[in-house]
CSV table of N, CA and C in Angstrom, one decimal:
chain,number,residue,atom,x,y,z
Z,24,MET,N,25.7,-35.3,5.3
Z,24,MET,CA,25.6,-35.4,3.8
Z,24,MET,C,26.3,-34.2,3.2
Z,25,ALA,N,26.8,-33.3,4.0
Z,25,ALA,CA,27.4,-32.1,3.4
Z,25,ALA,C,28.6,-32.4,2.6
Z,26,ASP,N,29.3,-33.5,3.0
Z,26,ASP,CA,30.5,-33.9,2.2
Z,26,ASP,C,30.2,-34.8,1.0
Z,27,THR,N,29.0,-35.3,0.9
Z,27,THR,CA,28.7,-36.2,-0.2
Z,27,THR,C,27.8,-35.5,-1.2
Z,28,LYS,N,28.2,-35.4,-2.4
Z,28,LYS,CA,27.4,-34.8,-3.5
Z,28,LYS,C,26.4,-35.8,-4.0
Z,29,LEU,N,25.1,-35.5,-3.9
Z,29,LEU,CA,24.1,-36.4,-4.5
Z,29,LEU,C,23.7,-35.8,-5.9
Z,30,GLU,N,23.8,-36.5,-6.9
Z,30,GLU,CA,23.5,-36.0,-8.3
Z,30,GLU,C,22.1,-36.2,-8.6
Z,31,CYS,N,21.5,-37.3,-8.2
Z,31,CYS,CA,20.1,-37.7,-8.6
Z,31,CYS,C,19.1,-37.7,-7.5
Z,32,VAL,N,19.5,-37.2,-6.4
Z,32,VAL,CA,18.6,-37.2,-5.2
Z,32,VAL,C,18.6,-35.8,-4.6
Z,33,LYS,N,17.5,-35.3,-4.2
Z,33,LYS,CA,17.4,-34.0,-3.6
Z,33,LYS,C,16.9,-34.3,-2.1
Z,34,VAL,N,17.4,-33.5,-1.2
Z,34,VAL,CA,17.1,-33.7,0.2
Z,34,VAL,C,16.6,-32.4,0.8
Z,35,GLU,N,15.6,-32.4,1.6
Z,35,GLU,CA,15.1,-31.3,2.3
Z,35,GLU,C,14.7,-31.8,3.7
Z,36,LYS,N,14.9,-30.9,4.7
Z,36,LYS,CA,14.6,-31.3,6.1
Z,36,LYS,C,13.7,-30.2,6.7
Z,37,GLU,N,12.8,-30.6,7.5
Z,37,GLU,CA,11.9,-29.7,8.2
Z,37,GLU,C,11.3,-30.3,9.4
Z,38,ASN,N,11.5,-29.8,10.6
Z,38,ASN,CA,10.8,-30.3,11.8
Z,38,ASN,C,10.9,-31.8,12.0
Z,39,GLY,N,12.1,-32.4,11.8
Z,39,GLY,CA,12.3,-33.8,12.1
Z,39,GLY,C,12.0,-34.7,10.9
Z,40,ILE,N,11.4,-34.1,9.8
Z,40,ILE,CA,11.0,-34.9,8.6
Z,40,ILE,C,12.1,-34.6,7.6
Z,41,THR,N,12.7,-35.7,7.1
Z,41,THR,CA,13.7,-35.7,6.0
Z,41,THR,C,13.0,-36.1,4.7
Z,42,TRP,N,12.9,-35.2,3.8
Z,42,TRP,CA,12.3,-35.5,2.5
Z,42,TRP,C,13.4,-35.9,1.5
Z,43,VAL,N,13.4,-37.1,1.0
Z,43,VAL,CA,14.3,-37.6,0.0
Z,43,VAL,C,13.6,-37.8,-1.3
Z,44,MET,N,14.0,-37.0,-2.3
Z,44,MET,CA,13.3,-37.0,-3.6
Z,44,MET,C,14.2,-37.6,-4.7
Z,45,LEU,N,13.6,-38.5,-5.4
Z,45,LEU,CA,14.3,-39.0,-6.6
Z,45,LEU,C,14.2,-37.8,-7.5
Z,46,ASN,N,15.4,-37.4,-8.0
Z,46,ASN,CA,15.5,-36.1,-8.7
Z,46,ASN,C,16.1,-36.2,-10.1
Z,47,ARG,N,15.3,-36.9,-11.0
Z,47,ARG,CA,15.6,-36.9,-12.4
Z,47,ARG,C,14.2,-36.6,-13.2
Z,48,PRO,N,13.6,-35.5,-12.9
Z,48,PRO,CA,12.3,-35.2,-13.4
Z,48,PRO,C,12.2,-35.2,-14.9
Z,49,GLU,N,13.3,-34.9,-15.6
Z,49,GLU,CA,13.3,-34.9,-17.0
Z,49,GLU,C,13.1,-36.3,-17.6
Z,50,LYS,N,13.4,-37.3,-16.8
Z,50,LYS,CA,13.3,-38.7,-17.1
Z,50,LYS,C,12.2,-39.4,-16.3
Z,51,ARG,N,11.3,-38.6,-15.7
Z,51,ARG,CA,10.3,-39.2,-14.8
Z,51,ARG,C,10.9,-40.0,-13.7
Z,52,ASN,N,12.1,-39.5,-13.3
Z,52,ASN,CA,12.8,-40.2,-12.1
Z,52,ASN,C,13.1,-41.6,-12.4
Z,53,ALA,N,13.4,-42.0,-13.7
Z,53,ALA,CA,13.8,-43.3,-14.0
Z,53,ALA,C,15.1,-43.6,-13.2
Z,54,MET,N,15.2,-44.8,-12.7
Z,54,MET,CA,16.3,-45.1,-11.8
Z,54,MET,C,17.6,-45.6,-12.5
Z,55,SER,N,18.6,-44.7,-12.5
Z,55,SER,CA,19.8,-44.9,-13.2
Z,55,SER,C,20.8,-45.5,-12.1
Z,56,PRO,N,21.9,-46.0,-12.5
Z,56,PRO,CA,22.9,-46.5,-11.6
Z,56,PRO,C,23.3,-45.4,-10.6
Z,57,GLN,N,23.5,-44.1,-11.0
Z,57,GLN,CA,23.8,-43.1,-10.1
Z,57,GLN,C,22.7,-42.8,-9.1
Z,58,LEU,N,21.5,-42.9,-9.5
Z,58,LEU,CA,20.4,-42.7,-8.6
Z,58,LEU,C,20.4,-43.7,-7.5
Z,59,HIS,N,20.7,-45.0,-7.9
Z,59,HIS,CA,20.8,-46.1,-6.9
Z,59,HIS,C,21.9,-45.8,-5.9
Z,60,TYR,N,23.1,-45.4,-6.4
Z,60,TYR,CA,24.2,-45.1,-5.5
Z,60,TYR,C,23.8,-43.9,-4.5
Z,61,ASP,N,23.2,-42.9,-5.1
Z,61,ASP,CA,22.8,-41.8,-4.3
Z,61,ASP,C,21.8,-42.2,-3.2
Z,62,MET,N,20.8,-42.9,-3.6
Z,62,MET,CA,19.8,-43.4,-2.6
Z,62,MET,C,20.4,-44.3,-1.5
Z,63,ASP,N,21.3,-45.2,-1.9
Z,63,ASP,CA,21.9,-46.1,-1.0
Z,63,ASP,C,22.7,-45.3,0.1
Z,64,ASN,N,23.5,-44.3,-0.4
Z,64,ASN,CA,24.3,-43.4,0.4
Z,64,ASN,C,23.4,-42.6,1.3
Z,65,ALA,N,22.3,-42.0,0.8
Z,65,ALA,CA,21.4,-41.2,1.6
Z,65,ALA,C,20.8,-42.0,2.7
Z,66,LEU,N,20.4,-43.2,2.4
Z,66,LEU,CA,19.7,-44.0,3.5
Z,66,LEU,C,20.7,-44.5,4.6
Z,67,ILE,N,21.9,-44.7,4.2
Z,67,ILE,CA,23.0,-45.0,5.2
Z,67,ILE,C,23.1,-43.8,6.1
Z,68,HIS,N,23.2,-42.6,5.5
Z,68,HIS,CA,23.4,-41.4,6.3
Z,68,HIS,C,22.2,-41.2,7.2
Z,69,PHE,N,21.0,-41.1,6.7
Z,69,PHE,CA,19.9,-40.7,7.5
Z,69,PHE,C,19.4,-41.8,8.5
Z,70,ALA,N,19.9,-43.0,8.4
Z,70,ALA,CA,19.6,-44.0,9.4
Z,70,ALA,C,20.1,-43.6,10.8
Z,71,THR,N,21.2,-42.9,10.8
Z,71,THR,CA,21.8,-42.5,12.1
Z,71,THR,C,21.8,-40.9,12.3
Z,72,ASP,N,21.2,-40.2,11.4
Z,72,ASP,CA,21.1,-38.8,11.5
Z,72,ASP,C,20.2,-38.4,12.6
Z,73,PRO,N,20.7,-37.7,13.7
Z,73,PRO,CA,19.8,-37.3,14.8
Z,73,PRO,C,18.7,-36.4,14.5
Z,74,GLU,N,18.8,-35.6,13.4
Z,74,GLU,CA,17.8,-34.7,13.0
Z,74,GLU,C,16.6,-35.4,12.3
Z,75,THR,N,16.9,-36.6,11.7
Z,75,THR,CA,15.8,-37.3,11.0
Z,75,THR,C,15.0,-38.2,11.9
Z,76,LYS,N,13.7,-37.8,12.1
Z,76,LYS,CA,12.8,-38.6,12.9
Z,76,LYS,C,11.9,-39.4,12.0
Z,77,VAL,N,11.6,-38.9,10.8
Z,77,VAL,CA,10.8,-39.6,9.8
Z,77,VAL,C,11.4,-39.4,8.5
Z,78,LEU,N,11.4,-40.4,7.6
Z,78,LEU,CA,11.9,-40.3,6.3
Z,78,LEU,C,10.8,-40.4,5.3
Z,79,VAL,N,10.6,-39.4,4.4
Z,79,VAL,CA,9.6,-39.5,3.3
Z,79,VAL,C,10.4,-39.6,2.0
Z,80,ILE,N,10.0,-40.5,1.2
Z,80,ILE,CA,10.5,-40.7,-0.2
Z,80,ILE,C,9.4,-40.3,-1.2
Z,81,THR,N,9.8,-39.5,-2.1
Z,81,THR,CA,8.9,-39.1,-3.2
Z,81,THR,C,9.7,-38.8,-4.4
Z,82,GLY,N,9.0,-38.4,-5.5
Z,82,GLY,CA,9.7,-38.1,-6.7
Z,82,GLY,C,9.5,-36.6,-7.1
Z,83,ALA,N,10.6,-36.1,-7.6
Z,83,ALA,CA,10.5,-34.7,-8.1
Z,83,ALA,C,9.7,-34.6,-9.4
Z,84,GLY,N,9.0,-33.5,-9.5
Z,84,GLY,CA,8.2,-33.4,-10.8
Z,84,GLY,C,6.9,-34.1,-10.8
Z,85,LYS,N,6.6,-34.7,-11.9
Z,85,LYS,CA,5.3,-35.3,-12.2
Z,85,LYS,C,5.2,-36.8,-11.9
Z,86,ALA,N,6.3,-37.4,-11.5
Z,86,ALA,CA,6.3,-38.9,-11.3
Z,86,ALA,C,7.1,-39.3,-10.0
Z,87,PHE,N,6.7,-40.4,-9.4
Z,87,PHE,CA,7.5,-41.0,-8.4
Z,87,PHE,C,8.7,-41.6,-9.1
Z,88,THR,N,8.4,-42.6,-9.9
Z,88,THR,CA,9.5,-43.1,-10.8
Z,88,THR,C,8.9,-44.0,-11.9
Z,89,ALA,N,9.5,-43.9,-13.1
Z,89,ALA,CA,9.1,-44.6,-14.2
Z,89,ALA,C,9.8,-46.0,-14.2
Z,90,GLY,N,10.5,-46.4,-13.1
Z,90,GLY,CA,11.2,-47.7,-13.1
Z,90,GLY,C,12.6,-47.5,-13.4
Z,91,GLN,N,13.2,-48.6,-13.8
Z,91,GLN,CA,14.7,-48.6,-14.2
Z,91,GLN,C,14.8,-47.8,-15.5
Z,92,ASP,N,15.9,-47.1,-15.5
Z,92,ASP,CA,16.3,-46.4,-16.8
Z,92,ASP,C,17.0,-47.4,-17.6
Z,93,LEU,N,16.2,-48.0,-18.6
Z,93,LEU,CA,16.7,-49.1,-19.4
Z,93,LEU,C,18.0,-48.8,-20.1
Z,94,ALA,N,18.2,-47.6,-20.6
Z,94,ALA,CA,19.4,-47.2,-21.4
Z,94,ALA,C,20.6,-47.2,-20.5
Z,95,LEU,N,20.5,-46.6,-19.3
Z,95,LEU,CA,21.6,-46.4,-18.4
Z,95,LEU,C,21.9,-47.6,-17.6
Z,96,TYR,N,20.8,-48.2,-17.0
Z,96,TYR,CA,21.0,-49.3,-16.1
Z,96,TYR,C,21.4,-50.6,-16.8
Z,97,PHE,N,20.7,-51.0,-17.9
Z,97,PHE,CA,20.9,-52.2,-18.6
Z,97,PHE,C,21.9,-52.1,-19.7
Z,98,ARG,N,21.6,-51.2,-20.7
Z,98,ARG,CA,22.5,-51.1,-21.8
Z,98,ARG,C,23.8,-50.4,-21.4
Z,99,GLY,N,23.7,-49.4,-20.5
Z,99,GLY,CA,24.9,-48.7,-20.1
Z,99,GLY,C,25.9,-49.5,-19.3
Z,100,THR,N,25.5,-50.6,-18.7
Z,100,THR,CA,26.4,-51.5,-18.0
Z,100,THR,C,26.7,-52.8,-18.7
Z,101,ALA,N,26.1,-53.0,-19.9
Z,101,ALA,CA,26.2,-54.3,-20.5
Z,101,ALA,C,27.6,-54.8,-20.8
Z,102,ASN,N,28.6,-53.9,-21.0
Z,102,ASN,CA,29.9,-54.3,-21.3
Z,102,ASN,C,30.9,-54.1,-20.1
Z,103,ASP,N,30.3,-53.8,-18.9
Z,103,ASP,CA,31.1,-53.6,-17.7
Z,103,ASP,C,30.5,-54.4,-16.6
Z,104,PRO,N,31.0,-55.6,-16.4
Z,104,PRO,CA,30.4,-56.5,-15.4
Z,104,PRO,C,30.6,-56.0,-14.0
Z,105,VAL,N,31.6,-55.2,-13.7
Z,105,VAL,CA,31.8,-54.7,-12.4
Z,105,VAL,C,30.8,-53.6,-12.1
Z,106,GLU,N,30.6,-52.7,-13.1
Z,106,GLU,CA,29.6,-51.6,-12.9
Z,106,GLU,C,28.2,-52.2,-12.8
Z,107,ARG,N,27.9,-53.3,-13.6
Z,107,ARG,CA,26.6,-53.9,-13.6
Z,107,ARG,C,26.4,-54.5,-12.2
Z,108,PHE,N,27.4,-55.2,-11.6
Z,108,PHE,CA,27.2,-55.8,-10.3
Z,108,PHE,C,27.0,-54.7,-9.3
Z,109,ASN,N,27.8,-53.6,-9.3
Z,109,ASN,CA,27.7,-52.5,-8.3
Z,109,ASN,C,26.3,-51.8,-8.4
Z,110,ALA,N,25.9,-51.6,-9.6
Z,110,ALA,CA,24.6,-50.9,-9.8
Z,110,ALA,C,23.5,-51.8,-9.3
Z,111,ALA,N,23.5,-53.1,-9.6
Z,111,ALA,CA,22.5,-54.0,-9.2
Z,111,ALA,C,22.5,-54.1,-7.6
Z,112,HIS,N,23.7,-54.2,-7.0
Z,112,HIS,CA,23.8,-54.3,-5.6
Z,112,HIS,C,23.2,-53.0,-4.9
Z,113,ALA,N,23.5,-51.8,-5.4
Z,113,ALA,CA,23.0,-50.6,-4.8
Z,113,ALA,C,21.5,-50.5,-5.0
Z,114,SER,N,21.0,-51.0,-6.2
Z,114,SER,CA,19.6,-51.0,-6.5
Z,114,SER,C,18.8,-51.8,-5.5
Z,115,GLU,N,19.2,-53.0,-5.3
Z,115,GLU,CA,18.6,-54.0,-4.4
Z,115,GLU,C,18.7,-53.5,-3.0
Z,116,SER,N,19.9,-52.9,-2.6
Z,116,SER,CA,20.2,-52.5,-1.3
Z,116,SER,C,19.2,-51.4,-0.8
Z,117,TRP,N,19.1,-50.3,-1.5
Z,117,TRP,CA,18.3,-49.2,-1.0
Z,117,TRP,C,16.8,-49.5,-1.2
Z,118,ARG,N,16.4,-50.1,-2.3
Z,118,ARG,CA,15.0,-50.3,-2.6
Z,118,ARG,C,14.3,-51.3,-1.6
Z,119,SER,N,15.1,-52.2,-1.1
Z,119,SER,CA,14.4,-53.2,-0.2
Z,119,SER,C,15.1,-53.3,1.2
Z,120,HIS,N,16.3,-53.8,1.2
Z,120,HIS,CA,17.0,-54.0,2.5
Z,120,HIS,C,17.1,-52.8,3.4
Z,121,ARG,N,17.6,-51.7,2.9
Z,121,ARG,CA,17.8,-50.5,3.7
Z,121,ARG,C,16.4,-49.9,4.2
Z,122,LEU,N,15.5,-49.9,3.3
Z,122,LEU,CA,14.2,-49.4,3.7
Z,122,LEU,C,13.4,-50.3,4.6
Z,123,ILE,N,13.4,-51.6,4.4
Z,123,ILE,CA,12.7,-52.5,5.2
Z,123,ILE,C,13.3,-52.5,6.6
Z,124,ASN,N,14.6,-52.3,6.8
Z,124,ASN,CA,15.3,-52.3,8.1
Z,124,ASN,C,15.6,-50.9,8.6
Z,125,PHE,N,15.1,-49.9,8.0
Z,125,PHE,CA,15.4,-48.5,8.4
Z,125,PHE,C,14.9,-48.3,9.8
Z,126,PRO,N,15.7,-47.8,10.7
Z,126,PRO,CA,15.4,-47.7,12.1
Z,126,PRO,C,14.4,-46.6,12.5
Z,127,LYS,N,13.9,-45.9,11.5
Z,127,LYS,CA,12.9,-44.8,11.7
Z,127,LYS,C,11.7,-45.0,10.8
Z,128,PRO,N,10.6,-44.4,11.1
Z,128,PRO,CA,9.4,-44.6,10.2
Z,128,PRO,C,9.7,-44.1,8.8
Z,129,THR,N,9.3,-44.8,7.8
Z,129,THR,CA,9.4,-44.4,6.4
Z,129,THR,C,8.1,-44.3,5.7
Z,130,ILE,N,8.0,-43.3,4.9
Z,130,ILE,CA,6.7,-43.1,4.2
Z,130,ILE,C,7.1,-42.9,2.7
Z,131,ALA,N,6.4,-43.7,1.8
Z,131,ALA,CA,6.4,-43.4,0.4
Z,131,ALA,C,5.3,-42.5,0.0
Z,132,MET,N,5.6,-41.4,-0.5
Z,132,MET,CA,4.6,-40.4,-0.9
Z,132,MET,C,4.5,-40.5,-2.5
Z,133,VAL,N,3.6,-41.2,-3.0
Z,133,VAL,CA,3.6,-41.6,-4.4
Z,133,VAL,C,2.8,-40.5,-5.2
Z,134,ASN,N,3.5,-39.9,-6.1
Z,134,ASN,CA,2.9,-38.9,-7.0
Z,134,ASN,C,3.1,-39.4,-8.4
Z,135,GLY,N,2.1,-39.2,-9.3
Z,135,GLY,CA,2.2,-39.5,-10.7
Z,135,GLY,C,2.4,-41.0,-10.9
Z,136,PHE,N,3.3,-41.3,-11.8
Z,136,PHE,CA,3.6,-42.7,-12.2
Z,136,PHE,C,4.5,-43.4,-11.3
Z,137,VAL,N,4.3,-44.7,-11.1
Z,137,VAL,CA,5.3,-45.5,-10.4
Z,137,VAL,C,5.2,-46.9,-11.2
Z,138,PHE,N,6.3,-47.3,-11.8
Z,138,PHE,CA,6.2,-48.5,-12.7
Z,138,PHE,C,7.4,-49.4,-12.3
Z,139,GLY,N,7.1,-50.7,-12.6
Z,139,GLY,CA,8.1,-51.7,-12.5
Z,139,GLY,C,8.8,-51.8,-11.1
Z,140,GLY,N,10.2,-51.7,-11.2
Z,140,GLY,CA,11.0,-51.8,-10.0
Z,140,GLY,C,10.8,-50.6,-9.1
Z,141,GLY,N,10.1,-49.6,-9.5
Z,141,GLY,CA,9.7,-48.5,-8.6
Z,141,GLY,C,8.7,-48.8,-7.6
Z,142,LEU,N,8.1,-50.0,-7.8
Z,142,LEU,CA,7.1,-50.5,-6.7
Z,142,LEU,C,7.8,-51.0,-5.5
Z,143,THR,N,9.1,-51.5,-5.7
Z,143,THR,CA,9.8,-52.1,-4.6
Z,143,THR,C,10.0,-51.1,-3.4
Z,144,PRO,N,10.5,-49.9,-3.6
Z,144,PRO,CA,10.6,-49.0,-2.5
Z,144,PRO,C,9.3,-48.6,-1.9
Z,145,VAL,N,8.2,-48.6,-2.7
Z,145,VAL,CA,6.9,-48.2,-2.2
Z,145,VAL,C,6.4,-49.3,-1.1
Z,146,VAL,N,6.6,-50.6,-1.5
Z,146,VAL,CA,6.1,-51.6,-0.6
Z,146,VAL,C,7.2,-51.9,0.5
Z,147,SER,N,8.4,-51.3,0.4
Z,147,SER,CA,9.4,-51.5,1.4
Z,147,SER,C,9.3,-50.5,2.5
Z,148,CYS,N,8.5,-49.4,2.3
Z,148,CYS,CA,8.3,-48.4,3.3
Z,148,CYS,C,7.3,-48.8,4.3
Z,149,ASP,N,7.3,-48.2,5.5
Z,149,ASP,CA,6.3,-48.6,6.5
Z,149,ASP,C,4.9,-48.2,6.1
Z,150,VAL,N,4.8,-47.0,5.4
Z,150,VAL,CA,3.5,-46.5,5.0
Z,150,VAL,C,3.6,-46.0,3.6
Z,151,ALA,N,2.6,-46.2,2.7
Z,151,ALA,CA,2.6,-45.6,1.4
Z,151,ALA,C,1.3,-44.8,1.2
Z,152,ILE,N,1.5,-43.6,0.8
Z,152,ILE,CA,0.3,-42.7,0.5
Z,152,ILE,C,0.4,-42.3,-0.9
Z,153,ALA,N,-0.7,-42.6,-1.7
Z,153,ALA,CA,-0.7,-42.3,-3.1
Z,153,ALA,C,-1.6,-41.1,-3.4
Z,154,ALA,N,-1.2,-40.2,-4.2
Z,154,ALA,CA,-2.1,-39.1,-4.7
Z,154,ALA,C,-3.3,-39.8,-5.5
Z,155,ASN,N,-4.4,-39.0,-5.6
Z,155,ASN,CA,-5.5,-39.5,-6.3
Z,155,ASN,C,-5.2,-39.9,-7.7
Z,156,ASP,N,-4.3,-39.1,-8.3
Z,156,ASP,CA,-3.9,-39.4,-9.7
Z,156,ASP,C,-2.7,-40.3,-9.9
Z,157,ALA,N,-2.3,-40.9,-8.9
Z,157,ALA,CA,-1.1,-41.8,-9.0
Z,157,ALA,C,-1.5,-43.0,-9.9
Z,158,VAL,N,-0.5,-43.5,-10.7
Z,158,VAL,CA,-0.8,-44.6,-11.7
Z,158,VAL,C,0.3,-45.6,-11.4
Z,159,PHE,N,-0.1,-46.8,-11.1
Z,159,PHE,CA,0.8,-47.9,-10.8
Z,159,PHE,C,0.8,-48.9,-12.0
Z,160,GLY,N,1.9,-49.4,-12.4
Z,160,GLY,CA,2.0,-50.3,-13.5
Z,160,GLY,C,3.2,-51.3,-13.4
Z,161,ILE,N,3.0,-52.5,-13.9
Z,161,ILE,CA,4.0,-53.5,-14.0
Z,161,ILE,C,4.1,-54.0,-15.4
Z,162,SER,N,4.9,-53.3,-16.2
Z,162,SER,CA,5.1,-53.7,-17.6
Z,162,SER,C,5.8,-55.0,-17.8
Z,163,GLU,N,6.6,-55.4,-16.8
Z,163,GLU,CA,7.3,-56.6,-16.9
Z,163,GLU,C,6.5,-57.9,-17.2
Z,164,ILE,N,5.2,-57.8,-16.8
Z,164,ILE,CA,4.3,-59.0,-17.0
Z,164,ILE,C,4.1,-59.2,-18.5
Z,165,ASN,N,4.4,-58.2,-19.3
Z,165,ASN,CA,4.3,-58.4,-20.8
Z,165,ASN,C,5.3,-59.4,-21.3
Z,166,TRP,N,6.4,-59.6,-20.5
Z,166,TRP,CA,7.5,-60.5,-20.9
Z,166,TRP,C,7.6,-61.6,-19.9
Z,167,GLY,N,6.7,-61.8,-19.1
Z,167,GLY,CA,6.7,-62.9,-18.1
Z,167,GLY,C,7.6,-62.8,-17.0
Z,168,HIS,N,7.9,-61.5,-16.6
Z,168,HIS,CA,8.8,-61.2,-15.5
Z,168,HIS,C,8.1,-60.5,-14.4
Z,169,ILE,N,8.7,-60.6,-13.2
Z,169,ILE,CA,8.2,-59.9,-12.0
Z,169,ILE,C,9.3,-58.9,-11.6
Z,170,PRO,N,9.0,-57.6,-11.4
Z,170,PRO,CA,10.0,-56.6,-11.1
Z,170,PRO,C,10.6,-56.9,-9.7
């Protein structure tokens, strides 16, 4: 990962554990297209990283994730179908396929809020551990959608 700059993801390693943190705390780790690209790239790398024995995903600051960043993910890609496709592909890739098929144990360490599409990586990990004050929510039901 030394040659890849991650803008929205922070990585720490200790004793075989690789901590991958959604790192947009000022936005409660709302998932932007860049965050999706960073997470997809990180999971590709750590799947074969010999130092990674266990992968832990969590959120920096006071939230796991507030879900999709509506302004950047939806409105920001509205006039760019190529970017919309690429962002949607990266989003689906890391949140489900890469985590479900990850060759090493995965743990979602849920802190604070986790809303909407942020539930997908939680249920895609092998184990999910939530803090006592974690809050789960699916606001999409207000519009008849499932995240």
